[in-house]
Coordinates of C-alpha atoms and ligand atoms in Angstrom, one line a residue:
X6 CA 73.6 69.7 -207.1
X7 CA 71.5 72.8 -206.7
X8 CA 69.0 74.4 -209.0
X9 CA 68.8 78.1 -209.2
X10 CA 66.2 80.6 -210.3
X11 CA 67.5 84.0 -211.5
X12 CA 65.0 86.8 -211.1
X13 CA 64.9 90.6 -211.9
X14 CA 63.9 92.4 -208.8
X15 CA 62.9 95.8 -210.3
X16 CA 61.2 96.6 -213.7
X17 CA 63.4 94.5 -215.9
X18 CA 66.8 95.1 -217.5
X19 CA 68.7 94.4 -214.3
X20 CA 71.4 92.5 -216.1
X21 CA 69.9 89.0 -216.1
X22 CA 71.4 88.1 -219.4
X23 CA 74.9 88.9 -218.2
X24 CA 74.6 87.0 -214.9
X25 CA 72.9 84.0 -216.4
X26 CA 75.5 83.7 -219.1
X27 CA 78.2 83.9 -216.4
X28 CA 76.6 81.3 -214.1
X29 CA 75.7 79.0 -217.0
X30 CA 79.4 78.0 -217.1
X31 CA 78.7 75.7 -214.2
X32 CA 75.1 74.8 -215.1
X33 CA 74.0 71.8 -217.1
X34 CA 70.9 73.4 -218.5
X35 CA 69.3 76.8 -218.7
X36 CA 65.5 77.3 -218.9
X37 CA 63.3 80.2 -219.9
X38 CA 59.9 79.8 -218.3
X39 CA 57.8 82.9 -219.0
X40 CA 57.6 86.0 -221.2
X41 CA 58.6 86.0 -224.8
X42 CA 60.6 88.3 -227.1
X43 CA 59.6 91.3 -225.1
X44 CA 62.8 90.3 -223.2
X45 CA 66.2 91.6 -224.4
X46 CA 69.0 89.9 -222.5
X47 CA 72.5 91.2 -223.2
X48 CA 75.7 89.1 -222.9
X49 CA 79.1 90.6 -223.7
X50 CA 81.9 88.1 -224.3
X51 CA 85.4 89.2 -225.5
X52 CA 84.0 92.7 -226.2
X53 CA 81.3 91.2 -228.5
X54 CA 77.7 92.0 -227.6
X55 CA 74.9 89.4 -228.1
X56 CA 71.3 90.1 -227.3
X57 CA 68.9 87.2 -226.9
X58 CA 65.1 87.6 -226.9
X59 CA 64.0 84.0 -226.7
X60 CA 67.0 81.8 -226.5
X61 CA 68.1 81.2 -222.9
X62 CA 71.3 83.0 -222.0
X63 CA 73.2 79.7 -221.6
X64 CA 73.5 79.4 -225.3
X65 CA 76.9 81.1 -225.5
X66 CA 78.3 78.7 -222.9
X67 CA 77.2 75.8 -225.1
X68 CA 74.7 74.6 -222.5
X69 CA 71.5 72.7 -223.2
X70 CA 68.7 75.3 -223.3
X71 CA 65.0 74.8 -222.8
X72 CA 62.1 77.0 -223.7
X73 CA 59.4 76.0 -221.3
X74 CA 55.6 75.8 -221.7
X75 CA 55.2 79.2 -220.0
X76 CA 57.0 81.1 -222.7
X77 CA 55.1 82.7 -225.6
X78 CA 57.1 82.1 -228.8
X79 CA 57.1 84.1 -232.0
X80 CA 58.5 81.3 -234.3
X81 CA 59.8 83.8 -236.8
X82 CA 61.8 85.6 -234.2
X83 CA 63.1 82.3 -232.7
X84 CA 64.2 81.1 -236.2
X85 CA 66.0 84.5 -236.9
X86 CA 67.7 84.2 -233.5
X87 CA 68.8 80.6 -234.2
X88 CA 70.2 81.7 -237.5
X89 CA 72.0 84.6 -236.0
X90 CA 73.7 82.6 -233.2
X91 CA 74.5 79.8 -235.7
X92 CA 76.1 82.5 -238.0
X93 CA 78.3 83.4 -235.1
X94 CA 79.5 79.8 -234.8
X95 CA 77.3 78.8 -231.9
X96 CA 75.9 75.3 -232.1
X97 CA 72.1 75.2 -232.0
X98 CA 70.8 71.8 -232.6
X99 CA 68.0 69.7 -231.2
X100 CA 70.6 68.4 -228.8
X101 CA 71.3 71.9 -227.5
X102 CA 67.8 73.4 -227.6
X103 CA 64.4 72.1 -226.7
X104 CA 61.0 73.9 -227.0
X105 CA 58.0 72.8 -225.0
X106 CA 55.2 71.3 -227.1
X107 CA 52.9 73.2 -224.8
X108 CA 54.4 76.7 -225.4
X109 CA 51.9 79.0 -227.0
X110 CA 52.6 80.7 -230.4
X111 CA 52.6 84.4 -231.0
X112 CA 50.6 84.8 -234.2
X113 CA 50.3 87.8 -236.6
X114 CA 47.0 88.9 -235.1
X115 CA 48.6 89.1 -231.6
X116 CA 51.1 91.7 -232.9
X117 CA 48.4 93.7 -234.8
X118 CA 46.2 93.8 -231.7
X119 CA 49.0 94.8 -229.4
X120 CA 49.9 97.8 -231.7
X121 CA 46.2 98.6 -232.5
X122 CA 45.2 98.7 -228.8
X123 CA 48.2 100.9 -227.8
X124 CA 47.4 103.3 -230.6
X125 CA 43.8 103.5 -229.5
X126 CA 44.7 104.2 -225.9
X127 CA 46.8 107.2 -226.9
X128 CA 48.3 108.8 -223.8
X129 CA 46.9 106.0 -221.5
X130 CA 48.9 103.3 -223.3
X131 CA 50.9 100.8 -221.3
X132 CA 54.0 101.3 -223.5
X133 CA 54.2 97.6 -224.5
X134 CA 57.1 96.3 -226.6
X135 CA 54.5 95.6 -229.4
X136 CA 55.6 92.0 -229.7
X137 CA 52.1 90.6 -229.2
X138 CA 52.8 89.3 -225.7
X139 CA 49.6 90.4 -223.9
X140 CA 47.2 89.3 -226.7
X141 CA 48.9 85.9 -226.8
X142 CA 48.6 85.2 -223.1
X143 CA 45.1 86.5 -223.3
X144 CA 44.2 83.8 -225.8
X145 CA 46.0 81.2 -223.7
X146 CA 43.8 82.1 -220.7
X147 CA 40.7 82.1 -223.0
X148 CA 41.5 78.6 -224.2
X149 CA 41.8 79.6 -227.8
X150 CA 45.6 79.8 -228.1
X151 CA 47.6 77.8 -230.6
X152 CA 50.6 75.8 -229.3
X153 CA 53.7 74.0 -230.7
X154 CA 51.6 70.9 -230.6
X155 CA 49.4 72.4 -233.3
X156 CA 52.3 74.0 -235.2
X157 CA 53.8 70.5 -235.7
X158 CA 50.5 69.2 -237.1
X159 CA 49.5 71.1 -240.3
X160 CA 45.9 69.9 -240.1
X161 CA 45.4 70.9 -236.5
X162 CA 47.1 74.3 -237.1
X163 CA 44.9 75.1 -240.1
X164 CA 41.7 74.2 -238.2
X165 CA 42.7 76.2 -235.2
X166 CA 43.8 79.4 -237.1
X167 CA 40.7 79.3 -239.3
X168 CA 38.5 79.2 -236.2
X169 CA 40.4 81.9 -234.2
X170 CA 40.7 84.4 -237.1
X171 CA 36.9 84.6 -237.5
X172 CA 36.7 86.5 -234.3
X173 CA 40.1 88.2 -234.4
X174 CA 39.6 89.6 -238.0
X175 CA 36.3 91.0 -237.0
X176 CA 37.9 92.8 -234.0
X177 CA 40.9 93.9 -236.1
X178 CA 38.8 95.2 -239.0
X179 CA 35.8 96.7 -237.2
X180 CA 37.1 97.7 -233.8
X181 CA 40.8 98.5 -234.4
X182 CA 40.1 99.6 -238.0
X183 CA 43.2 97.8 -239.3
X184 CA 44.0 95.3 -242.1
X185 CA 42.7 91.8 -241.2
X186 CA 45.0 88.8 -241.4
X187 CA 45.2 86.6 -244.5
X188 CA 44.5 83.1 -243.2
X189 CA 46.0 81.3 -246.3
X190 CA 49.2 83.2 -246.1
X191 CA 49.5 82.5 -242.3
X192 CA 49.0 78.8 -242.9
X193 CA 51.7 78.7 -245.5
X194 CA 54.1 80.8 -243.4
X195 CA 53.6 78.8 -240.2
X196 CA 53.8 75.4 -242.0
X197 CA 57.4 76.4 -242.9
X198 CA 58.1 77.4 -239.3
X199 CA 56.6 74.1 -238.1
X200 CA 58.8 72.1 -240.5
X201 CA 61.9 73.9 -239.3
X202 CA 61.1 73.9 -235.6
X203 CA 59.6 70.4 -235.2
X204 CA 62.9 68.7 -234.4
X205 CA 63.3 70.9 -231.4
X206 CA 59.8 70.3 -229.9
X207 CA 59.6 68.0 -226.9
X208 CA 58.1 67.6 -223.5
X209 CA 60.4 69.9 -221.5
X210 CA 59.0 68.9 -218.1
X211 CA 60.0 65.2 -218.8
X212 CA 63.4 66.3 -220.1
X213 CA 64.1 68.4 -217.0
X214 CA 63.0 65.7 -214.6
X215 CA 65.7 63.4 -216.1
X216 CA 68.3 66.1 -215.4
X217 CA 67.0 66.6 -211.9
X218 CA 67.1 62.9 -211.2
X219 CA 70.7 62.8 -212.4
X220 CA 71.5 65.7 -210.0
X221 CA 72.4 68.1 -212.7
X222 CA 72.5 71.9 -212.1
X223 CA 69.6 73.7 -213.7
X224 CA 69.4 77.5 -214.0
X225 CA 66.0 79.0 -214.5
X226 CA 66.2 82.4 -216.3
X227 CA 63.5 84.9 -215.4
X228 CA 62.5 87.6 -217.9
X229 CA 61.2 91.0 -217.1
X230 CA 61.2 91.9 -213.4
X231 CA 59.2 91.4 -210.3
X232 CA 57.4 94.7 -210.6
X233 CA 56.2 93.8 -214.1
X234 CA 54.5 90.7 -212.8
X235 CA 50.9 90.5 -213.8
X236 CA 49.7 89.8 -210.2
X237 CA 52.3 91.5 -208.0
X238 CA 53.6 94.3 -210.2
X239 CA 52.3 97.9 -210.9
X240 CA 49.1 96.6 -212.6
X241 CA 48.1 97.5 -215.3
X242 CA 51.5 98.8 -216.2
X243 CA 52.9 95.3 -216.2
X244 CA 53.6 92.5 -218.6
X245 CA 51.1 89.6 -219.1
X246 CA 53.0 86.8 -217.3
X247 CA 54.0 86.0 -213.8
X248 CA 57.7 87.0 -213.5
X249 CA 58.3 85.8 -210.0
X250 CA 60.2 82.7 -209.0
X251 CA 57.2 80.5 -208.3
X252 CA 56.4 80.6 -212.0
X253 CA 59.7 78.8 -212.8
X254 CA 57.7 75.7 -211.7
X255 CA 54.5 76.4 -213.7
X256 CA 56.3 77.7 -216.7
X257 CA 58.7 74.7 -217.1
X258 CA 56.9 71.8 -215.5
X259 CA 59.0 71.1 -212.4
X260 CA 57.8 70.9 -208.8
X261 CA 58.6 73.5 -206.1
X262 CA 60.8 71.2 -204.1
X263 CA 63.3 71.1 -207.0
X264 CA 64.2 74.7 -206.7
X265 CA 67.0 75.3 -204.3
X266 CA 68.1 79.0 -204.5
X267 CA 66.6 82.2 -205.8
X268 CA 69.1 84.9 -206.9
X269 CA 67.6 88.4 -207.2
X270 CA 69.4 90.7 -209.7
X271 CA 69.4 94.2 -208.4
X272 CA 70.6 97.1 -210.6
X273 CA 72.6 99.5 -208.4
X274 CA 70.0 102.1 -209.4
X275 CA 66.5 101.7 -210.9
X276 CA 65.3 101.9 -214.5
X277 CA 62.0 101.4 -216.2
X278 CA 60.9 101.4 -219.9
X279 CA 57.3 102.1 -220.8
X280 CA 54.6 103.8 -218.7
X281 CA 53.7 103.5 -215.0
X282 CA 54.6 105.0 -211.6
X283 CA 58.3 105.1 -210.6
X284 CA 58.7 106.8 -207.2
X285 CA 62.5 107.3 -207.3
X286 CA 62.6 108.5 -210.9
X287 CA 65.2 111.3 -211.5
X288 CA 63.9 113.8 -214.0
X289 CA 67.1 115.9 -213.6
X290 CA 70.7 116.0 -214.7
X291 CA 71.6 113.1 -212.4
X292 CA 69.0 110.9 -214.1
X293 CA 70.4 111.9 -217.5
X294 CA 73.9 111.2 -216.3
X295 CA 73.0 107.7 -215.1
X296 CA 71.0 107.1 -218.3
X297 CA 74.1 108.1 -220.5
X298 CA 76.7 106.4 -218.4
X299 CA 74.7 103.2 -218.0
X300 CA 73.7 103.2 -221.7
X301 CA 70.2 102.8 -220.6
X302 CA 68.4 102.1 -223.9
X303 CA 66.0 99.2 -224.3
X304 CA 67.6 96.0 -225.6
X305 CA 64.4 95.1 -227.4
X306 CA 62.8 98.4 -228.5
X307 CA 65.8 100.8 -228.3
X308 CA 63.6 103.1 -226.1
X309 CA 65.4 105.4 -223.6
X310 CA 65.0 103.9 -220.1
X311 CA 63.8 106.1 -217.3
X312 CA 66.4 106.2 -214.5
X313 CA 66.2 106.8 -210.7
X314 CA 67.8 106.0 -207.4
X315 CA 67.9 102.5 -205.9
X316 CA 64.5 101.8 -204.3
X317 CA 64.7 99.3 -201.4
X318 CA 60.9 99.2 -201.0
X319 CA 60.9 97.5 -204.4
X320 CA 63.8 95.2 -203.4
X321 CA 62.2 94.1 -200.1
X322 CA 59.0 93.5 -201.9
X323 CA 60.9 91.3 -204.5
X324 CA 62.7 89.5 -201.7
X325 CA 59.4 88.4 -200.1
X326 CA 57.6 87.6 -203.4
X327 CA 60.4 85.5 -204.8
X328 CA 61.8 84.0 -201.6
X329 CA 65.2 85.5 -202.6
X330 CA 68.2 83.7 -201.0
X331 CA 70.9 86.1 -202.3
X332 CA 71.6 89.1 -204.5
X333 CA 73.7 90.0 -207.5
X334 CA 74.2 93.8 -207.7
X335 CA 74.8 95.0 -211.2
X336 CA 76.1 98.2 -212.8
X337 CA 77.8 99.4 -209.7
X338 CA 80.4 101.0 -211.9
X339 CA 77.7 103.4 -213.4
X340 CA 77.4 105.2 -210.1
X341 CA 81.1 106.2 -210.1
X342 CA 81.6 110.0 -210.2
X343 CA 78.5 111.0 -208.2
X344 CA 79.2 113.1 -205.2
X345 CA 76.4 111.5 -203.1
X346 CA 74.1 108.6 -203.7
X347 CA 70.6 108.2 -202.4
X348 CA 68.9 104.9 -201.4
X349 CA 65.2 104.9 -200.9
X350 CA 64.3 103.1 -197.7
X351 CA 60.6 103.8 -197.5
X352 CA 57.7 105.9 -198.9
X353 CA 55.8 108.8 -197.5
X354 CA 52.2 109.3 -198.5
X355 CA 50.4 112.5 -197.6
X356 CA 53.3 113.4 -195.3
X357 CA 53.2 110.1 -193.4
X358 CA 55.5 107.1 -193.8
X359 CA 53.6 104.0 -195.1
X360 CA 54.3 100.3 -194.9
X361 CA 55.3 98.3 -198.0
X362 CA 54.5 98.7 -201.6
X363 CA 51.0 100.1 -202.4
X364 CA 48.7 98.2 -204.7
X365 CA 46.7 101.3 -205.6
X366 CA 48.6 103.1 -208.4
X367 CA 47.3 106.5 -207.5
X368 CA 48.7 106.1 -204.0
X369 CA 52.0 104.8 -205.4
X370 CA 52.2 107.7 -207.9
X371 CA 51.8 110.1 -205.0
X372 CA 54.3 108.5 -202.7
X373 CA 57.5 110.4 -201.9
X374 CA 60.6 108.4 -201.4
X375 CA 62.4 108.6 -198.0
X376 CA 66.1 108.8 -198.8
X377 CA 69.2 107.9 -196.9
X378 CA 72.2 109.7 -198.5
X379 CA 75.6 108.0 -198.7
X380 CA 78.9 109.4 -200.0
X381 CA 79.7 108.6 -203.6
X382 CA 83.1 107.6 -205.0
X383 CA 85.3 108.6 -207.9
X384 CA 87.3 105.4 -208.4
X385 CA 86.9 103.4 -211.6
X386 CA 85.5 100.0 -210.5
X387 CA 85.5 98.3 -213.9
X388 CA 88.8 96.4 -213.4
X389 CA 88.1 95.2 -209.9
X390 CA 87.7 91.4 -209.5
X391 CA 88.0 90.9 -205.7
X392 CA 85.6 92.3 -203.2
X393 CA 88.4 93.3 -200.9
X394 CA 89.8 95.6 -203.6
X395 CA 86.6 97.7 -203.7
X396 CA 87.1 101.2 -202.3
X397 CA 85.4 101.9 -199.0
X398 CA 82.4 104.0 -200.2
X399 CA 81.1 101.4 -202.8
X400 CA 81.6 98.7 -200.2
X401 CA 79.6 100.8 -197.7
X402 CA 76.9 101.2 -200.3
X403 CA 76.7 97.4 -200.8
X404 CA 76.8 96.7 -197.2
X405 CA 74.0 99.1 -196.5
X406 CA 71.8 97.2 -198.9
X407 CA 72.7 94.0 -197.1
X408 CA 71.9 95.5 -193.7
X409 CA 68.6 97.0 -194.6
X410 CA 67.3 93.9 -196.6
X411 CA 69.0 91.2 -194.5
X412 CA 70.0 89.4 -197.8
X413 CA 73.7 88.7 -198.7
X414 CA 75.2 89.9 -201.9
X415 CA 77.0 87.0 -203.7
X416 CA 77.9 88.7 -206.9
X417 CA 78.8 92.3 -207.9
X418 CA 78.9 93.3 -211.5
X419 CA 81.2 96.2 -212.5
X420 CA 80.9 96.2 -216.3
X421 CA 79.0 94.6 -219.1
X422 CA 81.7 92.0 -219.9
X423 CA 81.4 88.5 -218.6
X424 CA 84.7 88.8 -216.7
X425 CA 83.8 92.2 -215.2
X426 CA 82.4 90.5 -212.1
X427 CA 83.2 90.0 -208.5
X428 CA 82.0 86.6 -207.3
X429 CA 81.9 86.4 -203.5
X430 CA 80.0 83.1 -203.4
X431 CA 79.2 81.0 -206.5
X432 CA 75.7 79.5 -206.3
X433 CA 76.9 76.3 -208.0
X434 CA 79.9 75.8 -205.8
Ligands
GDP512 P1 68.4 92.0 -218.8 O1 67.2 92.3 -219.6 O2 68.1 92.0 -217.3 O3 69.2 90.9 -219.3 O4 69.3 93.3 -219.0 P2 69.6 94.1 -220.4 O5 70.5 93.3 -221.2 O6 68.3 94.5 -221.1 O7 70.2 95.4 -219.9 C1 71.4 95.4 -219.1 C2 72.4 96.3 -219.8 O8 73.5 96.6 -218.9 C3 73.1 95.6 -221.0 O9 73.5 96.5 -221.9 C4 74.3 95.0 -220.3 O10 75.4 94.7 -221.3 C5 74.7 96.0 -219.3 N1 75.4 95.6 -218.1 C6 75.1 94.5 -217.4 N2 75.8 94.5 -216.2 C7 76.6 95.6 -216.3 C8 77.5 96.2 -215.4 O11 77.8 95.7 -214.3 N3 78.0 97.4 -215.7 C9 77.7 98.1 -216.9 N4 78.2 99.2 -217.1 N5 76.8 97.5 -217.8 C10 76.3 96.3 -217.4
IMO513 P1 63.8 92.0 -219.9 O1 63.6 90.5 -219.7 C1 62.0 95.9 -219.4 C2 57.7 96.3 -220.2 C3 57.3 97.1 -221.4 C4 56.0 97.6 -220.9 C5 55.4 96.5 -220.2 C6 54.4 95.6 -221.0 O2 64.7 92.4 -220.9 O3 64.1 92.6 -218.5 P2 54.8 93.8 -222.9 O4 55.4 94.0 -224.3 O5 55.4 92.8 -222.1 O6 53.3 93.6 -222.9 O7 55.0 95.3 -222.2 O8 56.5 95.7 -219.8 N1 58.7 95.2 -220.5 C7 60.0 95.2 -220.2 N2 60.7 96.2 -219.6 N3 62.6 94.7 -219.6 C8 61.8 93.7 -220.2 O9 62.3 92.5 -220.4 C9 60.5 94.0 -220.5 N4 59.5 93.2 -221.1 C10 58.4 94.0 -221.0 O10 58.2 98.1 -221.7 O11 56.2 98.7 -220.0
MG514 MG1 66.4 93.6 -221.1

């Protein structure tokens, strides 16, 4: 049975939650492998909306969910999320949810530092989600992070937090000019989290290897998007983890030969939250219209998402970086009602077409998109379930994407609901 990685191809919020929830029906396990509660993944089932920040989007389908070693976990947020889903009647037990003992903890000082640094940067800020993601990964790389291993052992935790706060409190108080952390209060608070979460903590790599040996379907759920990747994205306007498919291995403890397919989620237009260059951004009434019709507000921070035309330079970049084997196009319904629709097929810099996606942000910011203009459509697509029923113009739009990129579209999403989906080819069938 195949294993599948689902990846955002743009700057996040492509509709990963919806597609993972849908595909999870036929999966045996769903795994988060990077990021943290900077993610906001929306699932809509029977008109009820659920947003998960840390729990994998297989939770509503009752699948076994794993939080891999590559995820940074704020235990308070995780417990709130567990309580929320349980209050909705969804079973979350150690049989249904496992957390890697090696996953790093987001601690109070990470959130303080995230906010403090952004405030100091003023206009030059990244526009982070303020969830402490960057400072936590930074400590992981500096080998002073604290993991679930320590959370589950009060003595280890107390020793580690005491050590780390000597430096952090100095930085917070004297550099950021903010209130330092109270170590005793943190130890008390985190002991409580440790007691509650300990039953869920395990070696996720070993657990997944059993599933792989038993030929079960595993779905790896990416967070953020390819162009927020710390190495391959629009650095420094990126998140602090690798968001590309290769990190499904590192972030969960499986080998690369166990990944079979990589599905790239492509929103039918482009959005971005936070700062950073965005060549196809629409700062006009069409951008406003897409923003309103697509309800483009951040699922984590509620910020208004910047909107623009579909950028195939990004998508081709994502195809190469992730080894994409197929696409799911989401939010096609949002483009209904536009007279014409632009697709960016390349960039021009200083009046000359350039190859690929520039690493130099000053060049990227100065790039002008080269557009191909296609006719729009006025038909409501939200009730269409078969590809053949799609009107000609949206089909032409999709087929143009396939022709230019050379990658087949297997899924088309025409509304937020789980059922508002056209499945041309199911990855688990
Ligand atoms: P994620 O972070 O990639 O999981 O995406 P988000 O959940 O942050 O943002 C996607 C938003 O679009 C959510 O509000 C979804 O409910 C919604 N959505 C997903 N697919 C579709 C679609 O095909 N059409 C419409 N209109 N909304 C969709
Ligand atoms: P999902 O999984 C969209 C953006 C932030 C900011 C940058 C760095 O829902 O697609 P961070 O808090 O990670 O240090 O912020 O990354 N960002 C996202 N944008 N969707 C996300 O997640 C994001 N997670 C982080 O807005 O620009
Ligand atoms: Mg999101």
